[in-house]
Amino acid sequence: MSIVENPLETLTRQQLRKRTSEKWQHYPQDVLPLWVAEMDVEPAPTVVQALTHALRTGDTGYPSGDPYPQAFQQFAAHQWGWDGFSADRMRTVPDVMTGISAAINVLTEPGDAVIVCSPVYPPFYVFTRELGRTVLEAPLTDNGRLDPAAISAAFEQARATIRQPVLLLANPHNPTGVAHTRYELTTVVEIARQFNGRIIADEIHAPLMLDSTPFTPLLSIDGAQNAFSVFSASKAWNLAGLKAAVLCAGPHAQANLARVPSTVDRGVSHLGVLAHTAALTGGQDWLTALLKGLTGNRNLVMELVREHLPGVEIQAPEATYLAWLDCTDLDLPEQGPDTPAAQHGLTGPAAFFFNHANVALNDGALFGSGGQGHVRLNFGTSPAIVREAIEHMGAAVREFAD
């Protein structure tokens, strides 16, 4: 099998409609789904080969050994020039949120505070609260970057009642697509140390850096030796249905990692491990082609938003395939409780674009403080679909403005 030039342009709309995963099945057939973080791509050839071999040989049993941590260690050294991820300080877990939950459980007690930098990935709120912890928000700055003053204030508030507060960080950030710089991460680590805090970083989008923007692993920051990070190849190679991730501990967090119960590992998929390992060890060419396509799509989104949605503010994402659209100046009409969008729990501009443009986006209100009036748009699809969706959105806005 040969590497295609752009993985985002290999599938037709008809082929995508036949998919049974959530992105293309959750909403009616006439809705363009630019919401949940699945990409419209075929798997990398190396992944197909690994899974085909496993199925043909009956290699479908329980996972064994630590091939995933070893593959990730090698990938990080090659991709980011950092060899500080050590396979003996990693645990293979079913997915990133399971790994984050495990780290929260060993670092905190029920009722303790977990700090998030809002607006941020909604499961940060859901999982943290289901673990019996309290969420404290440290809002991003107006330009979507980490705010040291807000983070310091949140740590100070948490430290008043608990011994060891935790910051849960998205690196790079979801939904804004901001790539935290080494200086920014160093500042955050220094703040955490000042308040005896710990940091857990979700680094699932780390391979998806656009324009050759550098990625800085949290654990590479001096002072973050007691931190955790969680990684999965699932976003970069579109493997969400093949469950696997790695929970990584800094050298001073190894004792905490040892306290993670063995039951956490039980949901790991053997086929998931094979697929993720194959992606990390043999999927670099495919990833390079994907990043080129995503960069083109990101630029297309910026161009189309300026042309068709002039009242929307957007900053070019430095990473991920997610665009964060500020629609607060559009003055969109309220959508009633009996509309199709309301039946799907959508509010604000996400509801408007669903009802009047037949485009499904993520509702910004679910991302916490600062999310109201925003939508998250997934541009991990073909340029044609990106163009059609934003043109429909613009037409809907103009219709109500006239």
XYZ file of C-alpha atoms in Angstrom:
402
model
C 0.000 0.000 0.000
C 1.362 3.426 -0.877
C 1.213 6.627 1.151
C -1.425 8.996 -0.197
C -0.623 12.653 -0.627
C -3.447 13.852 1.609
C -5.267 11.340 3.857
C -8.142 13.832 4.220
C -9.102 13.496 0.562
C -9.300 9.728 0.086
C -12.906 9.115 1.163
C -16.110 10.221 -0.543
C -19.134 11.594 1.242
C -20.968 8.370 0.416
C -18.243 6.292 2.047
C -18.253 8.448 5.159
C -22.031 8.131 5.486
C -21.606 4.355 5.758
C -19.444 4.671 8.864
C -21.052 3.376 12.054
C -18.963 5.416 14.518
C -20.353 8.366 16.440
C -19.337 11.247 14.205
C -21.392 10.209 11.196
C -24.219 8.393 13.000
C -25.203 10.672 15.870
C -27.023 13.260 13.746
C -29.430 12.982 10.787
C -28.023 12.228 7.350
C -28.566 15.764 6.042
C -26.331 17.287 8.747
C -22.630 17.903 8.115
C -20.833 16.625 11.244
C -17.925 18.876 12.213
C -18.071 18.143 15.913
C -16.594 15.145 17.803
C -12.839 14.617 17.395
C -12.839 11.889 14.768
C -11.131 12.485 11.423
C -12.465 11.517 8.025
C -9.462 9.443 6.957
C -8.541 5.894 6.099
C -6.111 4.293 8.562
C -2.398 4.568 7.960
C -1.174 1.591 5.898
C 1.069 0.404 8.731
C -1.966 0.172 11.023
C -3.973 -1.752 8.443
C -1.094 -4.176 7.964
C -0.669 -4.755 11.702
C -4.369 -5.409 12.293
C -4.769 -7.536 9.179
C -1.852 -9.730 10.253
C -3.295 -10.076 13.760
C -6.706 -11.110 12.468
C -5.359 -13.512 9.874
C -3.140 -15.239 12.423
C -5.725 -15.206 15.224
C -3.607 -12.892 17.369
C -6.664 -11.536 19.167
C -5.988 -12.476 22.773
C -4.982 -10.467 25.821
C -2.293 -7.762 25.648
C 1.171 -8.709 26.846
C 4.376 -6.868 27.645
C 5.001 -3.164 27.123
C 5.364 -2.582 23.356
C 3.316 0.608 23.476
C 5.476 2.405 26.085
C 8.608 1.385 24.212
C 7.200 2.632 20.913
C 6.141 5.904 22.490
C 9.547 6.388 24.088
C 11.189 5.995 20.677
C 8.624 8.225 18.954
C 9.099 11.045 21.476
C 12.864 10.938 21.064
C 12.591 11.066 17.284
C 9.660 13.478 16.958
C 10.357 15.916 19.779
C 14.038 15.351 20.456
C 13.416 14.340 24.043
C 14.328 10.965 25.528
C 12.987 11.571 29.027
C 9.946 9.326 28.625
C 11.002 6.052 30.181
C 9.113 2.840 29.513
C 9.655 1.740 33.122
C 7.702 4.797 34.272
C 4.697 4.155 32.030
C 1.522 2.129 32.319
C -0.580 1.110 29.354
C -4.172 2.160 30.055
C -7.390 1.930 28.027
C -7.590 5.621 27.100
C -6.438 9.078 28.136
C -9.306 9.880 30.488
C -8.832 6.548 32.273
C -5.170 7.445 32.749
C -6.060 10.934 33.987
C -8.623 9.494 36.394
C -6.030 7.056 37.744
C -3.555 9.892 38.327
C -6.199 12.045 40.040
C -7.081 9.136 42.315
C -3.510 8.598 43.512
C -2.719 12.309 43.946
C -5.915 13.529 45.620
C -8.683 12.563 47.996
C -12.440 12.869 47.472
C -13.459 16.491 47.931
C -10.055 17.838 46.868
C -9.754 20.489 44.191
C -8.629 19.919 40.610
C -7.816 23.061 38.622
C -8.624 23.352 34.915
C -7.819 26.163 32.468
C -11.188 27.029 30.985
C -12.602 26.818 28.418
C -11.335 23.273 28.175
C -12.215 19.726 27.066
C -15.605 18.897 28.701
C -14.622 15.450 30.083
C -12.182 17.243 32.399
C -15.250 18.470 34.277
C -17.313 15.296 33.957
C -14.666 12.782 35.039
C -13.278 14.984 37.821
C -16.706 15.452 39.380
C -17.596 11.781 38.988
C -14.440 11.013 40.987
C -15.852 13.146 43.801
C -13.409 16.023 43.322
C -14.169 19.730 43.014
C -13.354 21.646 39.828
C -11.724 25.066 40.116
C -11.345 27.155 36.981
C -8.331 29.229 36.008
C -9.603 30.979 32.865
C -7.372 31.480 29.856
C -6.369 34.981 28.793
C -8.433 36.859 26.208
C -6.144 35.517 23.478
C -6.587 31.940 24.667
C -3.263 31.390 26.429
C -2.473 30.187 29.935
C -2.924 32.945 32.519
C -0.304 32.681 35.305
C -2.252 35.048 37.573
C -5.439 33.009 37.248
C -3.587 29.726 37.797
C -1.822 31.131 40.852
C -5.119 32.381 42.285
C -6.736 28.981 41.779
C -3.832 27.201 43.478
C -3.998 29.653 46.372
C -7.732 29.069 46.773
C -7.286 25.297 46.674
C -4.304 25.317 49.015
C -6.374 27.023 51.699
C -8.271 23.791 52.287
C -6.164 20.915 50.909
C -2.536 19.888 51.094
C -1.872 19.058 47.462
C -4.014 20.642 44.736
C -3.754 19.341 41.183
C -3.741 21.183 37.870
C -5.196 19.243 34.945
C -3.656 20.686 31.791
C -4.416 20.154 28.103
C -1.100 20.312 26.218
C -1.702 21.442 23.482
C -4.940 23.074 24.502
C -8.338 21.776 23.506
C -10.454 23.599 22.208
C -8.295 26.593 21.262
C -5.475 24.703 19.531
C -2.876 26.758 21.427
C 0.554 25.133 21.731
C 1.949 26.031 25.143
C 5.513 27.293 24.908
C 8.386 26.071 27.048
C 8.363 29.414 28.854
C 4.630 29.148 29.591
C 4.930 25.590 30.886
C 7.955 26.517 33.003
C 5.962 29.339 34.577
C 3.070 27.009 35.362
C 5.403 24.407 36.871
C 6.967 27.069 39.099
C 3.504 28.157 40.282
C 2.544 24.568 41.088
C 5.734 24.064 43.110
C 5.064 27.279 45.032
C 1.751 25.861 46.242
C 2.872 22.230 46.686
C 0.724 21.374 43.672
C 0.959 18.611 41.109
C 0.236 18.645 37.384
C -1.377 16.090 35.099
C -1.101 16.826 31.368
C -3.363 15.455 28.647
C -0.994 15.270 25.660
C -3.213 13.340 23.280
C -2.945 16.005 20.549
C 0.849 16.299 20.821
C 1.686 14.823 17.378
C -0.722 17.253 15.677
C 1.480 20.354 15.607
C 0.859 22.620 12.603
C 3.391 24.765 10.721
C 6.250 22.838 12.378
C 5.298 24.429 15.701
C 7.398 22.734 18.402
C 5.736 20.556 21.002
C 7.071 20.738 24.554
C 6.320 17.687 26.715
C 5.360 18.743 30.222
C 7.746 16.192 31.729
C 10.661 17.831 29.883
C 10.272 20.975 32.009
C 12.739 21.351 34.875
C 10.721 21.059 38.061
C 8.041 18.810 36.569
C 9.712 15.616 37.725
C 6.723 14.861 39.977
C 4.133 15.401 37.240
C 2.121 12.968 35.133
C 1.279 13.059 31.444
C -1.030 10.869 29.416
C -0.551 10.155 25.720
C -2.381 8.245 23.031
C -1.902 7.863 19.295
C -5.677 7.846 18.936
C -6.136 11.458 17.803
C -3.199 11.749 15.391
C -3.897 8.413 13.675
C -7.680 8.351 14.221
C -7.715 5.243 16.421
C -10.317 6.147 19.047
C -12.134 2.859 18.493
C -8.955 0.909 19.233
C -8.536 1.545 22.944
C -5.024 2.184 24.269
C -2.986 4.971 25.884
C 0.032 5.390 28.144
C 0.149 7.004 31.566
C 3.611 8.510 32.048
C 5.165 9.503 35.381
C 8.062 11.826 36.019
C 10.955 10.291 37.979
C 9.656 11.749 41.249
C 6.147 10.408 40.602
C 7.154 6.779 40.174
C 5.946 5.885 43.662
C 2.556 7.421 42.827
C 2.437 5.402 39.598
C 3.066 2.224 41.583
C -0.122 2.936 43.560
C -2.305 2.839 40.440
C -4.309 -0.377 40.841
C -3.860 -3.151 38.314
C -7.578 -3.016 37.502
C -6.908 0.195 35.551
C -5.033 -1.824 32.914
C -7.818 -4.334 32.380
C -9.670 -2.473 29.637
C -6.679 -2.176 27.309
C -7.337 -3.664 23.875
C -4.682 -5.985 22.479
C -5.608 -4.897 18.953
C -5.491 -1.311 20.168
C -1.941 -1.761 21.410
C -0.926 -3.353 18.109
C -2.508 -0.523 16.122
C -1.053 2.300 18.230
C 2.384 0.699 18.277
C 2.323 0.305 14.508
C 1.305 3.946 14.090
C 4.132 5.208 16.299
C 6.800 3.010 14.747
C 5.787 3.042 11.085
C 3.243 5.817 10.570
C 5.506 8.867 10.308
C 5.090 9.375 6.556
C 1.324 9.165 6.875
C 1.389 11.635 9.769
C 3.517 14.045 7.761
C 1.017 13.923 4.893
C -1.843 14.394 7.345
C -0.244 17.447 8.960
C 0.219 19.014 5.550
C -3.472 18.454 4.837
C -4.549 19.746 8.236
C -2.448 22.878 7.838
C -4.140 23.515 4.510
C -7.552 22.980 6.091
C -6.683 25.281 8.995
C -5.735 28.000 6.517
C -8.939 27.350 4.566
C -11.018 27.706 7.736
C -9.397 31.054 8.477
C -10.056 32.262 4.921
C -13.665 31.061 4.847
C -14.522 32.485 8.267
C -13.231 35.892 7.185
C -15.240 35.677 3.977
C -18.520 34.169 5.161
C -18.618 34.859 8.910
C -17.110 38.349 9.284
C -18.573 38.791 12.765
C -16.800 35.691 14.099
C -13.446 35.962 15.861
C -10.957 33.131 15.431
C -7.274 32.673 16.136
C -5.320 30.289 13.966
C -4.822 27.053 15.914
C -1.168 26.082 16.309
C -2.044 22.429 16.870
C -4.914 19.923 16.681
C -7.613 19.861 13.998
C -9.987 21.974 16.080
C -10.964 25.598 15.533
C -12.516 27.706 18.298
C -15.008 30.213 16.908
C -16.160 33.192 18.980
C -19.676 33.979 17.752
C -20.687 36.366 20.538
C -20.868 39.392 18.206
C -23.226 37.730 15.719
C -26.392 38.529 17.693
C -27.985 35.269 16.627
C -31.675 34.629 17.364
C -32.546 32.397 20.293
C -33.467 28.845 19.369
C -36.619 27.466 20.946
C -36.965 24.363 23.103
C -38.847 22.471 20.396
C -36.198 22.799 17.676
C -34.098 19.890 16.347
C -31.002 21.330 18.057
C -32.712 21.378 21.445
C -33.548 17.702 21.044
C -29.797 17.085 20.834
C -29.017 19.314 23.826
C -27.405 22.074 21.770
C -27.576 25.712 22.843
C -26.360 29.117 21.643
C -24.632 29.378 18.257
C -24.246 25.589 18.015
C -28.035 25.340 18.100
C -28.437 28.098 15.510
C -26.008 26.513 13.036
C -27.593 23.100 13.538
C -31.123 24.377 12.931
C -30.408 26.772 10.072
C -27.208 25.541 8.375
C -27.444 21.781 8.970
C -23.957 21.833 10.479
C -23.176 20.046 13.742
C -20.538 21.738 15.923
C -19.550 21.334 19.559
C -21.466 23.624 21.912
C -19.002 26.003 23.552
C -21.059 26.171 26.748
C -19.907 22.632 27.602
C -16.270 23.783 27.793
C -16.783 25.787 30.989
C -16.279 29.460 31.713
C -15.450 31.400 28.579
C -17.200 28.902 26.337
C -20.582 30.613 26.075
C -21.157 32.070 22.616
C -18.480 29.857 21.068
C -18.453 26.700 18.960
C -15.705 24.162 18.284
C -15.298 23.154 14.649
C -13.515 19.945 13.603
C -11.626 20.534 10.345
C -10.203 17.000 10.198
C -12.178 16.295 7.045
C -11.970 17.061 3.338
C -11.519 20.666 2.177
C -14.792 20.302 0.252
C -16.747 19.516 3.415
C -15.038 22.331 5.327
C -15.971 24.765 2.561
C -19.564 23.575 2.283
C -20.130 23.734 6.037
C -18.795 27.257 6.512
C -20.581 28.531 3.413
C -23.849 27.150 4.827
C -23.103 28.775 8.183
C -22.465 32.124 6.513
C -25.657 31.887 4.449
C -27.676 31.196 7.600
C -26.213 34.228 9.377
C -26.864 36.492 6.384
C -30.441 35.282 6.121
C -31.207 36.432 9.643
C -29.250 39.663 9.262
C -31.198 40.796 6.192
